[in-house]
Coordinates of C-alpha atoms in Angstrom, one line a residue:
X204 CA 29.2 -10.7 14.7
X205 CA 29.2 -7.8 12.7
X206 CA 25.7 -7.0 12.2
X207 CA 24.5 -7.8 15.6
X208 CA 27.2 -5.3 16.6
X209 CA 26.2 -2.6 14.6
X210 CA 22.9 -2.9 15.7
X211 CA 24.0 -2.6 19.3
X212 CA 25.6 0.9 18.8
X213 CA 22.5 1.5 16.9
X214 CA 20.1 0.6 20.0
X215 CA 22.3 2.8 22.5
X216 CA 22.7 5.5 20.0
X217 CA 18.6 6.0 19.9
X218 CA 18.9 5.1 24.3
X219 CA 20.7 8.1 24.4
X220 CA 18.7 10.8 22.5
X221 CA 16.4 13.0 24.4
X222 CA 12.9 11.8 23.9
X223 CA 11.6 14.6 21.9
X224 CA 14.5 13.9 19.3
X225 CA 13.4 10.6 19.4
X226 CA 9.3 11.2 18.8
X227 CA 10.6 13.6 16.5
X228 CA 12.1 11.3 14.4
X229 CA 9.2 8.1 14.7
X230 CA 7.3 10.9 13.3
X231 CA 9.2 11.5 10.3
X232 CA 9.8 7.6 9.5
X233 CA 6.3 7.0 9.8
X234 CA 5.4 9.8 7.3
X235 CA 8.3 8.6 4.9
X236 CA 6.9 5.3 5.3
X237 CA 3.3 5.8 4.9
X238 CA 4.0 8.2 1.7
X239 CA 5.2 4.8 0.2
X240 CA 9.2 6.2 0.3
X241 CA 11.5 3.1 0.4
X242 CA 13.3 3.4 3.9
X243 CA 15.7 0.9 2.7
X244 CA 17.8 0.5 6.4
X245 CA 15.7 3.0 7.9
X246 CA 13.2 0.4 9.0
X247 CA 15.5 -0.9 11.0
X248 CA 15.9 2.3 13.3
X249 CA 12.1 3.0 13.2
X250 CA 11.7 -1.0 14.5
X251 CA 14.4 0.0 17.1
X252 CA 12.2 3.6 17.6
X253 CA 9.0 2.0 18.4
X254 CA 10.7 -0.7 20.9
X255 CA 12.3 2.0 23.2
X256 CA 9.0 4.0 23.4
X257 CA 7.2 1.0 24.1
X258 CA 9.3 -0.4 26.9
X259 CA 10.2 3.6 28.5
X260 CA 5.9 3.7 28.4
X261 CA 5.5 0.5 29.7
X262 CA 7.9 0.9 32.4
X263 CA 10.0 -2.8 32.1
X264 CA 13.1 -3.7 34.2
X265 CA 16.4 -3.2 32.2
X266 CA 18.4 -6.4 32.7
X267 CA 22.2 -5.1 34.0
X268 CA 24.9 -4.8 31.7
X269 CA 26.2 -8.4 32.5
X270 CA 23.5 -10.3 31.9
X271 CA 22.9 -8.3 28.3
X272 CA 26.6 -9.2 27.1
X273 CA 25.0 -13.1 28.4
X274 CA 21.9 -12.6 26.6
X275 CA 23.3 -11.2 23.3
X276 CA 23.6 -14.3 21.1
X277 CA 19.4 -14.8 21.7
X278 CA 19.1 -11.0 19.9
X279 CA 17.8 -13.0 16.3
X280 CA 15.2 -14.6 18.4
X281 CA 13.6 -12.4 20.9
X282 CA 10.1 -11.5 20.6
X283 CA 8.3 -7.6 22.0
X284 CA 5.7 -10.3 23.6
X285 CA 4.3 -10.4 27.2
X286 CA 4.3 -14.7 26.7
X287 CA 0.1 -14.4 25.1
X288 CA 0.7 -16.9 22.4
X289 CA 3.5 -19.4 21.9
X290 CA 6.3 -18.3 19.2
X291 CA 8.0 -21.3 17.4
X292 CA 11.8 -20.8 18.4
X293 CA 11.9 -17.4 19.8
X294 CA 11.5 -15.7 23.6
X295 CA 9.4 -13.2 24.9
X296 CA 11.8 -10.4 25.8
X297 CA 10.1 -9.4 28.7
X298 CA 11.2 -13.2 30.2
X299 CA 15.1 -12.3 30.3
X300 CA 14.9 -10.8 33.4
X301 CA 13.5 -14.1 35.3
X302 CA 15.4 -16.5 33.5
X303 CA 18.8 -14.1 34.1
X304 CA 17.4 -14.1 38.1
X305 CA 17.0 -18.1 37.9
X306 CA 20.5 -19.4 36.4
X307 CA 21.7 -17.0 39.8
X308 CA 19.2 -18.2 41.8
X309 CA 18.9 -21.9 41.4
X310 CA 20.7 -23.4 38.4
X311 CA 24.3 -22.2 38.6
X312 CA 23.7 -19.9 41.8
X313 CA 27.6 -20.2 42.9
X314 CA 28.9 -19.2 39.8
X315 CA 26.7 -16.8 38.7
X316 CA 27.9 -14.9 41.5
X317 CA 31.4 -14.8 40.7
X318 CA 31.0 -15.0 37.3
X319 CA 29.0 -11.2 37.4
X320 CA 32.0 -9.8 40.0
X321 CA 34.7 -11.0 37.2
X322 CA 32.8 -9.7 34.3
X323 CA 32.3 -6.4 36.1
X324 CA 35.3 -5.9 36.8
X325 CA 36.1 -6.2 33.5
X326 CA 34.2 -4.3 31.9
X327 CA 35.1 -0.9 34.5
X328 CA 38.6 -2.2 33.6
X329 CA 37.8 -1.4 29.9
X330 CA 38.7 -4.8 29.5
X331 CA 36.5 -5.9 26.8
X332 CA 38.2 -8.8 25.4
X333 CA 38.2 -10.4 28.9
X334 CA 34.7 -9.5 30.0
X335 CA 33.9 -11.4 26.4
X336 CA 35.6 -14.3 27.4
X337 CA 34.5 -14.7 30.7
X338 CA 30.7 -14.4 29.2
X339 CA 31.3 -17.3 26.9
X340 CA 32.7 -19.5 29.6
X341 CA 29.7 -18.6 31.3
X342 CA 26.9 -19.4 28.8
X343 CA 29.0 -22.8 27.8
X344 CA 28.6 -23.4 31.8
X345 CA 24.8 -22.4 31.6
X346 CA 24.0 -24.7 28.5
X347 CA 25.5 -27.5 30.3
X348 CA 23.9 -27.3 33.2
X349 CA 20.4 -26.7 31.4
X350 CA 20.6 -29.6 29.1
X351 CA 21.2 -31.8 32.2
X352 CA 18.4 -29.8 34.2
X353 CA 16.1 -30.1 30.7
X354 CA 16.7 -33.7 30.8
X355 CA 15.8 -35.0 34.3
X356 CA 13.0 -32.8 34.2
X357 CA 11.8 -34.6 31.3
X358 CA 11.9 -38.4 33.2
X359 CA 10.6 -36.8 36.6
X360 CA 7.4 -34.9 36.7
X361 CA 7.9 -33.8 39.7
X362 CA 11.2 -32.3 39.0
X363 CA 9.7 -31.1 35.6
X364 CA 7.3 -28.7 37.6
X365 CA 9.8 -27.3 40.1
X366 CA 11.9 -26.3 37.1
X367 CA 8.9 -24.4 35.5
X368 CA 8.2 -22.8 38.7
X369 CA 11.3 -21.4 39.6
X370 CA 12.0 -19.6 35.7
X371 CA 8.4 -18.4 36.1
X372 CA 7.7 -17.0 33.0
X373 CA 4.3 -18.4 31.1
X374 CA 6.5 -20.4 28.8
X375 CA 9.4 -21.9 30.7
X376 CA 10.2 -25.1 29.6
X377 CA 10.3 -23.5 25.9
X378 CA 12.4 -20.8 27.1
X379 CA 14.7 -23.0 28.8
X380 CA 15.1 -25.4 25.3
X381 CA 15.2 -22.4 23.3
X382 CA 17.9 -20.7 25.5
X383 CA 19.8 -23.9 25.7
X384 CA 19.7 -24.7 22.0
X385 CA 21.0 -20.9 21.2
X386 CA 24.1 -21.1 23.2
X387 CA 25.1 -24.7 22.3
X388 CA 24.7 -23.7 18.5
X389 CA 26.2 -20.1 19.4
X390 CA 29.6 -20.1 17.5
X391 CA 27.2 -21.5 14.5
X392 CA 24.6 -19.2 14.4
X393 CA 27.2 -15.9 15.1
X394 CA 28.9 -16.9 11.8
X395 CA 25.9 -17.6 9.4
X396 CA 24.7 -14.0 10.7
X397 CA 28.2 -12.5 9.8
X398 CA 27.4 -13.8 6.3
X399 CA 24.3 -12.0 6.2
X400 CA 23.6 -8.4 5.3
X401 CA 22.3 -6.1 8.3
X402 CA 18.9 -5.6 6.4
X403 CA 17.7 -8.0 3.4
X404 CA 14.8 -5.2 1.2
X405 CA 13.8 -7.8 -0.4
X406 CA 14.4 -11.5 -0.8
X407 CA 14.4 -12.5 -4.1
X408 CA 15.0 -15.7 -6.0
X409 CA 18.7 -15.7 -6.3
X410 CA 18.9 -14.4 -2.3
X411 CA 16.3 -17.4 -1.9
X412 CA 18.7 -19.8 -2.9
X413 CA 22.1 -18.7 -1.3
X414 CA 20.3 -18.3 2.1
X415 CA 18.6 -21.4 2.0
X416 CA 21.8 -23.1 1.7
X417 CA 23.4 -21.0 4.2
X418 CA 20.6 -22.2 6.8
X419 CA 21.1 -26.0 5.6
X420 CA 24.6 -25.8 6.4
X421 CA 24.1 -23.9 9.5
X422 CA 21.3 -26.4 10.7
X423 CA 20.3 -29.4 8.7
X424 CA 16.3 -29.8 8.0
X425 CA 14.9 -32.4 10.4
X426 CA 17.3 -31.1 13.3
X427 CA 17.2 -29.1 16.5
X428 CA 19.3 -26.3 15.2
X429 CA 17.3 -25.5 11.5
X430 CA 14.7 -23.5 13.5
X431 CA 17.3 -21.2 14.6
X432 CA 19.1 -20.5 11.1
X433 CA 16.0 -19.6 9.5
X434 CA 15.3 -17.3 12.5
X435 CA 18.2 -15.9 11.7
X436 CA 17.5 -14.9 8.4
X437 CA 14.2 -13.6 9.6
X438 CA 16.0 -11.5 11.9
X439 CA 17.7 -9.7 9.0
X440 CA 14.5 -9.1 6.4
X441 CA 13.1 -5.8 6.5
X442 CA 9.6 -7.7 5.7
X443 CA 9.7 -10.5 7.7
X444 CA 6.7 -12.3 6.5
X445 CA 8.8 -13.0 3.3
X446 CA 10.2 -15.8 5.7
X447 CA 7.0 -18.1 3.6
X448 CA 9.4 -18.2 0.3
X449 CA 11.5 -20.6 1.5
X450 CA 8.6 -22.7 2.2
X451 CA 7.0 -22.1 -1.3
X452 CA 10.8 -22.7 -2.6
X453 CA 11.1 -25.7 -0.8
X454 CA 7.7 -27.0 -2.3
X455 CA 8.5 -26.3 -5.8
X456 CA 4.7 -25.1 -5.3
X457 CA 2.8 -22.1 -3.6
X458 CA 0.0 -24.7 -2.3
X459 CA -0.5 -24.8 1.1
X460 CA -0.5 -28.2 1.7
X461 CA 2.6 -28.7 -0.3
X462 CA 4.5 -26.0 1.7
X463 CA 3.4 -27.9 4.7
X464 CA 4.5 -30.8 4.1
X465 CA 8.6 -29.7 3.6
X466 CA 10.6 -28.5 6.7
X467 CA 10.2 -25.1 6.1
X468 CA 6.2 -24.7 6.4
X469 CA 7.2 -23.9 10.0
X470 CA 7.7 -20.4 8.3
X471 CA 4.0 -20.0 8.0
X472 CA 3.4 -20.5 11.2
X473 CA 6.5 -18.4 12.3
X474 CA 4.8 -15.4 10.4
X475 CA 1.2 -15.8 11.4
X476 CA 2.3 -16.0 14.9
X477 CA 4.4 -12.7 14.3
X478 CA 1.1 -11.3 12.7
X479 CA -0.9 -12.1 15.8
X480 CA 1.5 -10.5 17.7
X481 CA 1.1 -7.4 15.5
X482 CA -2.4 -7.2 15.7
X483 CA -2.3 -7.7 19.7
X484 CA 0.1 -4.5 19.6
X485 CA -1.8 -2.4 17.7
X486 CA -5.1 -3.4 20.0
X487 CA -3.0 -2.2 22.7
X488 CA -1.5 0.6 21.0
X489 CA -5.0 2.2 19.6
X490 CA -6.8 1.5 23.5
X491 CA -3.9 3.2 25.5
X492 CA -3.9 6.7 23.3
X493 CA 0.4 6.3 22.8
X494 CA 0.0 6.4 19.2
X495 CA 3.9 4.9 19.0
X496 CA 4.1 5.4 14.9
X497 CA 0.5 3.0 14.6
X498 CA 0.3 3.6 11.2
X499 CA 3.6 2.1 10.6
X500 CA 2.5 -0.7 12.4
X501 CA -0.6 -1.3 10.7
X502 CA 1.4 -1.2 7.1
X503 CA 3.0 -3.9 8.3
X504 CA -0.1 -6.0 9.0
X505 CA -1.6 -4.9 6.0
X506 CA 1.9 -5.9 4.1
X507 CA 2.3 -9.2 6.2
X508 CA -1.5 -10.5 5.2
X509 CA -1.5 -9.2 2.2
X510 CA 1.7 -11.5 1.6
X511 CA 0.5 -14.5 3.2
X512 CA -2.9 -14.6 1.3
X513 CA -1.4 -13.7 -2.4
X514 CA 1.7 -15.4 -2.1
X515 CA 0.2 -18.9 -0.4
X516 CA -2.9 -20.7 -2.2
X517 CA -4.3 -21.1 0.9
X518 CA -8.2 -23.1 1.1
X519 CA -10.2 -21.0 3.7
X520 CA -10.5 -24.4 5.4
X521 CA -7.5 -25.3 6.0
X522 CA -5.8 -24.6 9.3
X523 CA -3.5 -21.6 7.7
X524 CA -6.8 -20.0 6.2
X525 CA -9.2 -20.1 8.9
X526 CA -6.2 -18.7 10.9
X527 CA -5.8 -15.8 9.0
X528 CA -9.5 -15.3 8.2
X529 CA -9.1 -14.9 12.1
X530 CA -6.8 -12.4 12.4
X531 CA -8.1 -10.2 9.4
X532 CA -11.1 -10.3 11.3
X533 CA -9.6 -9.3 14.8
X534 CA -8.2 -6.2 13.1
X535 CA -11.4 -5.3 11.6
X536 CA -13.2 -5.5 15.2
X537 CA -9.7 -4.0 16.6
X538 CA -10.1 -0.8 14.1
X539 CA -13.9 -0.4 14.0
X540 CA -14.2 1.4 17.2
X541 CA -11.5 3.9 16.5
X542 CA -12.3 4.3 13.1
X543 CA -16.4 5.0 13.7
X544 CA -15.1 7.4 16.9
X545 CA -13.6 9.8 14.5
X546 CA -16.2 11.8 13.1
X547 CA -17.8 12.7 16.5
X548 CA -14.6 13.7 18.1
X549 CA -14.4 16.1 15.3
X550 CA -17.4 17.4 15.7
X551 CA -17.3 17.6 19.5
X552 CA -13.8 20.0 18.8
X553 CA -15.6 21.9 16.5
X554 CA -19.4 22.8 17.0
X555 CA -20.3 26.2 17.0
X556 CA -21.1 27.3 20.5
X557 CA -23.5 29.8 22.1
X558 CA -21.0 32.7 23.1
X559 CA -22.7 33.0 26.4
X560 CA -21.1 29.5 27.2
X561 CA -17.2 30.9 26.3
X562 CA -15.2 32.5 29.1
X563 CA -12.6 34.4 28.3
X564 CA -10.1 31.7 29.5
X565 CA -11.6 29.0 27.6
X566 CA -9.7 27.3 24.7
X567 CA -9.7 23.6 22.8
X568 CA -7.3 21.4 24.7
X569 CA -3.8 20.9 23.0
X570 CA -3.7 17.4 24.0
X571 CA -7.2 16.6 22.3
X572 CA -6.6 18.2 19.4
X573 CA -3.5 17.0 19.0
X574 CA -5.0 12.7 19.7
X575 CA -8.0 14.1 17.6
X576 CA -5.4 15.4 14.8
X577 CA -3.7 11.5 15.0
X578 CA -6.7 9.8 15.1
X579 CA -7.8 11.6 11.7
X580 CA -4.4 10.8 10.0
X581 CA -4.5 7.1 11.7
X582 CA -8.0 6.7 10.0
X583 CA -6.4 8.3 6.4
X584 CA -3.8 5.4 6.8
X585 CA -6.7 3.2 7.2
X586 CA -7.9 4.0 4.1
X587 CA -5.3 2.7 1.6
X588 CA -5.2 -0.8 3.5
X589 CA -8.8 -0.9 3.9
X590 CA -9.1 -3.5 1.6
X591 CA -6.8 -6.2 2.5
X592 CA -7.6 -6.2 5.9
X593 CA -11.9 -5.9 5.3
X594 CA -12.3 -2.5 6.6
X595 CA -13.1 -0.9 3.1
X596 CA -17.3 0.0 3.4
X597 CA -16.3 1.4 7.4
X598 CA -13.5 3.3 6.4
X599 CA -14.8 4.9 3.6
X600 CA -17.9 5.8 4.9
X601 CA -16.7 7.9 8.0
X602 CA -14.0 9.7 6.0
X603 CA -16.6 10.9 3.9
X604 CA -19.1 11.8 6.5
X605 CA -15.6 13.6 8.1
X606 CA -14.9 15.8 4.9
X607 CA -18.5 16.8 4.4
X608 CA -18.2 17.4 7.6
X609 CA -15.3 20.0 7.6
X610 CA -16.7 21.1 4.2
X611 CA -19.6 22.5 5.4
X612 CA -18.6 24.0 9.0
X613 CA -15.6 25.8 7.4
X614 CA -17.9 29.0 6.3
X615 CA -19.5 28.8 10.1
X616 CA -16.5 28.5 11.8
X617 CA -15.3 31.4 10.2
X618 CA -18.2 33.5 10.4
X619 CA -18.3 32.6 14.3
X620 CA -14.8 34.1 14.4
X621 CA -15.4 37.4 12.2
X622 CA -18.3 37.9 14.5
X623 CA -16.7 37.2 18.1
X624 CA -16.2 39.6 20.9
X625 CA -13.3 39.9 22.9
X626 CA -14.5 37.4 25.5
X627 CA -14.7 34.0 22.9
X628 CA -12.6 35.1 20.5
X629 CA -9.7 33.6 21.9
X630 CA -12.0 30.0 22.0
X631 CA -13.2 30.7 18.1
X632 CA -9.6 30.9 16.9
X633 CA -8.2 27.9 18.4
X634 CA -11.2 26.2 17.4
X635 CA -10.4 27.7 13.7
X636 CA -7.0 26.5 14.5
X637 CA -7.9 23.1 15.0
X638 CA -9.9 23.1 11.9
X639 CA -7.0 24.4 9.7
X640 CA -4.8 21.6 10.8
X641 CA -7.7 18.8 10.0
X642 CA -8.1 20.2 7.0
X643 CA -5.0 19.7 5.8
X644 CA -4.6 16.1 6.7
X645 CA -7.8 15.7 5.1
X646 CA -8.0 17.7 2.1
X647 CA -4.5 18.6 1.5
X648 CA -1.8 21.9 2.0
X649 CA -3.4 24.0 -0.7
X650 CA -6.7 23.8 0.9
X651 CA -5.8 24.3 4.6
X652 CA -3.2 27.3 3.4
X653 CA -6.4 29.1 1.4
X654 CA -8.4 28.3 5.0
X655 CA -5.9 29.6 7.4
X656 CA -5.7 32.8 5.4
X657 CA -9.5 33.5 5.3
X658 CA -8.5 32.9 9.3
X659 CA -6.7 35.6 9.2
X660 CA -8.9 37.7 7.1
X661 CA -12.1 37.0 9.6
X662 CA -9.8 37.3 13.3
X663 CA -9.0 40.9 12.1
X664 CA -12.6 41.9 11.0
X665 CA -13.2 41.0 14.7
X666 CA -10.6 42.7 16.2
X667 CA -10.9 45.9 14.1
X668 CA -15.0 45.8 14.8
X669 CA -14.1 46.0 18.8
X670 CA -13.4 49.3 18.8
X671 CA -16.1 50.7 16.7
X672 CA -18.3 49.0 19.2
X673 CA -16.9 50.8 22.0
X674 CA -17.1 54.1 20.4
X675 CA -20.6 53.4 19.6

């Protein structure tokens, strides 16, 4: 499968980087992408960006090499989820690990055993064609064994509950179908996706119609295996939530409860459940201080309800409406404290102290100028999706109360620096420092270049005033 192969040499490609190339470049995506640049395949490696910092923060186990060459045809359908909230078709990554530790364990314990020595050996062969072939024997062996497992455990309660105990992961009789279903269909599904593009920019109404009849053929509406093609598509859209045009195209109508009705309507729920996710991340994101590119992140929440509520005619009371009325909500209560803790961080950074409270040593922290310099651009992002996601009259409000903020401690800041001694006037200018770099994020270059030389101008009125007062 051509495209899930060239995004493996993509993920070990960015594995392989030294971290500071790799923050270096989330940096520059996110700008591109927030300046309203069209990334075209570059979303794909800031998606891939943003996973590795995540997991490397959050300190998950890496599954070994042979159970990721098992685990590769699920790719289309795993989801950066901890389990929270159920996702129609698709497996919280996070769950491989016990489920790989379970088919050794106690569904194919003996030949899990042998099967890992063989492909091993293999693969330190250089073997590659023969460690392939041994993990397709394997997973054909697995599904097998699961859909008999799956199916006493659905006549026997009893058994039903030992099963779901030993995967241990908060879904496991979903995971278990899901995983099943994947590797039964997985010759299927590996050649739809070699018919699809890496990245789709934007599915339009001719892509509409070949893809829906790829996922027909693939998996028949009303079976097991439709779910899964039109996973796979989603797998491949750089906006995913455009998934809700097959449903509209399936309709012949953009009515909610005409969509609905059709097979694909599950692609509503497969996008609001993907939205959820979102705004569960960037909760987490915003509350832990990472900062892992949130402003991409929040474009894509904006971009994904935006989508939902303009392409859909959704009634607020319907299930779909009050369900996104939720989530647009969640964000606003998820951004309110960040955004209304912005202008008194700033002002904390930068309020003119008494020099009798400066020691020499003293200076503003890198680290909380740098979060502090984030937060401000975090909150400018804010601003051009205020909107959509009802954050408009909060937003607005503290940016303003920000700039007239820096607006009129700019002359004070200065004059604090013109006037300092040798004992704060190491403090004053990286407090000046500080203020050139917000000024620039909030007022622009041209502004924080004319600041940052009056900076200049004012540190050597100090300096040259020190020894006059000596020889005084």
């Amino acid at each position: 499968m051509a495209g899930a192969d060239t995004i493996e040499r993509l993920q070990s490609y960015l594995r392989e980087l030294p971290s500071q190339a790799r923050a270096m470049l989330l940096r520059e995506f996110e700008r591109s992408l927030l300046r309203g640049e069209d990334l075209g395949a570059s979303e794909l490696v800031l998606q891939e960006l943003r996973r590795i910092a995540r997991e490397q923060q959050s300190g998950p186990p890496r599954i070994g090499h042979s159970a990721r060459l098992f685990f590769k045809p699920l790719e289309p359908f795993l989801v950066d989820d901890l389990g929270q909230h159920r996702h129609p078709g698709r497996i919280a990554r996070g769950s491989l690990d016990p489920i790989w530790t379970w088919i050794g364990r106690d569904l194919l314990p003996r030949d899990s055993a042998e099967m890992d020595d063989m492909i091993s050996t293999a693969l330190q062969a250089g073997d590659e064609e023969k460690a392939q072939y041994l993990v397709r024997t394997f997973q054909d062996r697995v599904a097998v064994a699961l859909a008999d497992n799956l199916r006493s455990a659905s006549v026997d309660e009893t058994t039903r509950r030992r099963m779901m105990a030993q995967i241990g992961t908060q879904r496991a009789q979903e995971d278990a179908e899901t995983l099943r279903c994947v590797l039964k269909a997985r010759d299927g599904l590996n050649a739809m996706a070699a018919r699809l593009p890496l990245q789709v920019g934007n599915l339009a109404s001719k892509q509409l119609d070949e893809y829906k009849a790829l996922i027909e053929k693939t998996g028949a509406p009303g079976t097991e295996l439709f779910l899964y093609s039109l996973l796979t598509v989603r797998s491949r859209l750089a906006a995913p939530w455009q998934l809700i045009r097959f449903g509209v195209k399936a309709a012949g109508s953009d009515t909610a409860a005409r969509v609905a009705e059709t097979p694909y309507g599950v692609s509503v729920n497969i996008v609001l459940s993907e939205l959820e996710r979102q705004v569960l991340e960037l909760r987490d994101d915003l509350r832990s201080g990472r900062g892992i590119a949130t402003g991409a992140l929040l474009k894509t929440i904006h971009d994904s309800a935006r989508g939902l509520r303009t392409e859909l005619d959704m009634p607020i009371d319907s299930s779909w409406g009050r369900a996104l009325s939720g989530l647009r909500a969640q964000i606003g209560d998820t951004l309110r404290a960040e955004i209304e803790s912005m202008p008194g961080r700033v002002r904390r950074l930068l309020r003119i102290r008494p020099a009798a409270n400066i020691s020499p040593q003293l200076r503003i922290d890198p680290q909380e100028a740098a979060e502090t310099e984030a937060l401000v651009a975090f909150v400018g992002t804010c601003r051009h999706f205020a909107s959509e996601l009802a954050i408009n009259e909060m937003t607005q409000r503290t940016y303003s109360e920000l700039q007239q903020f820096l607006d009129n401690n700019m002359n004070s800041l200065l004059d604090a620096l013109r006037q300092s001694g040798p004992a704060e006037r190491g403090f004053r200018k990286s407090q000046v420092d500080v203020a050139v770099s917000l000024s620039g994020i909030v007022f622009g270059k041209d502004y924080a270049t004319q600041f940052a030389k009056a900076a200049e101008v004012a540190a050597a009125v100090s300096e040259a005033a020190e020894p006059r007062a000596k020889s005084a």
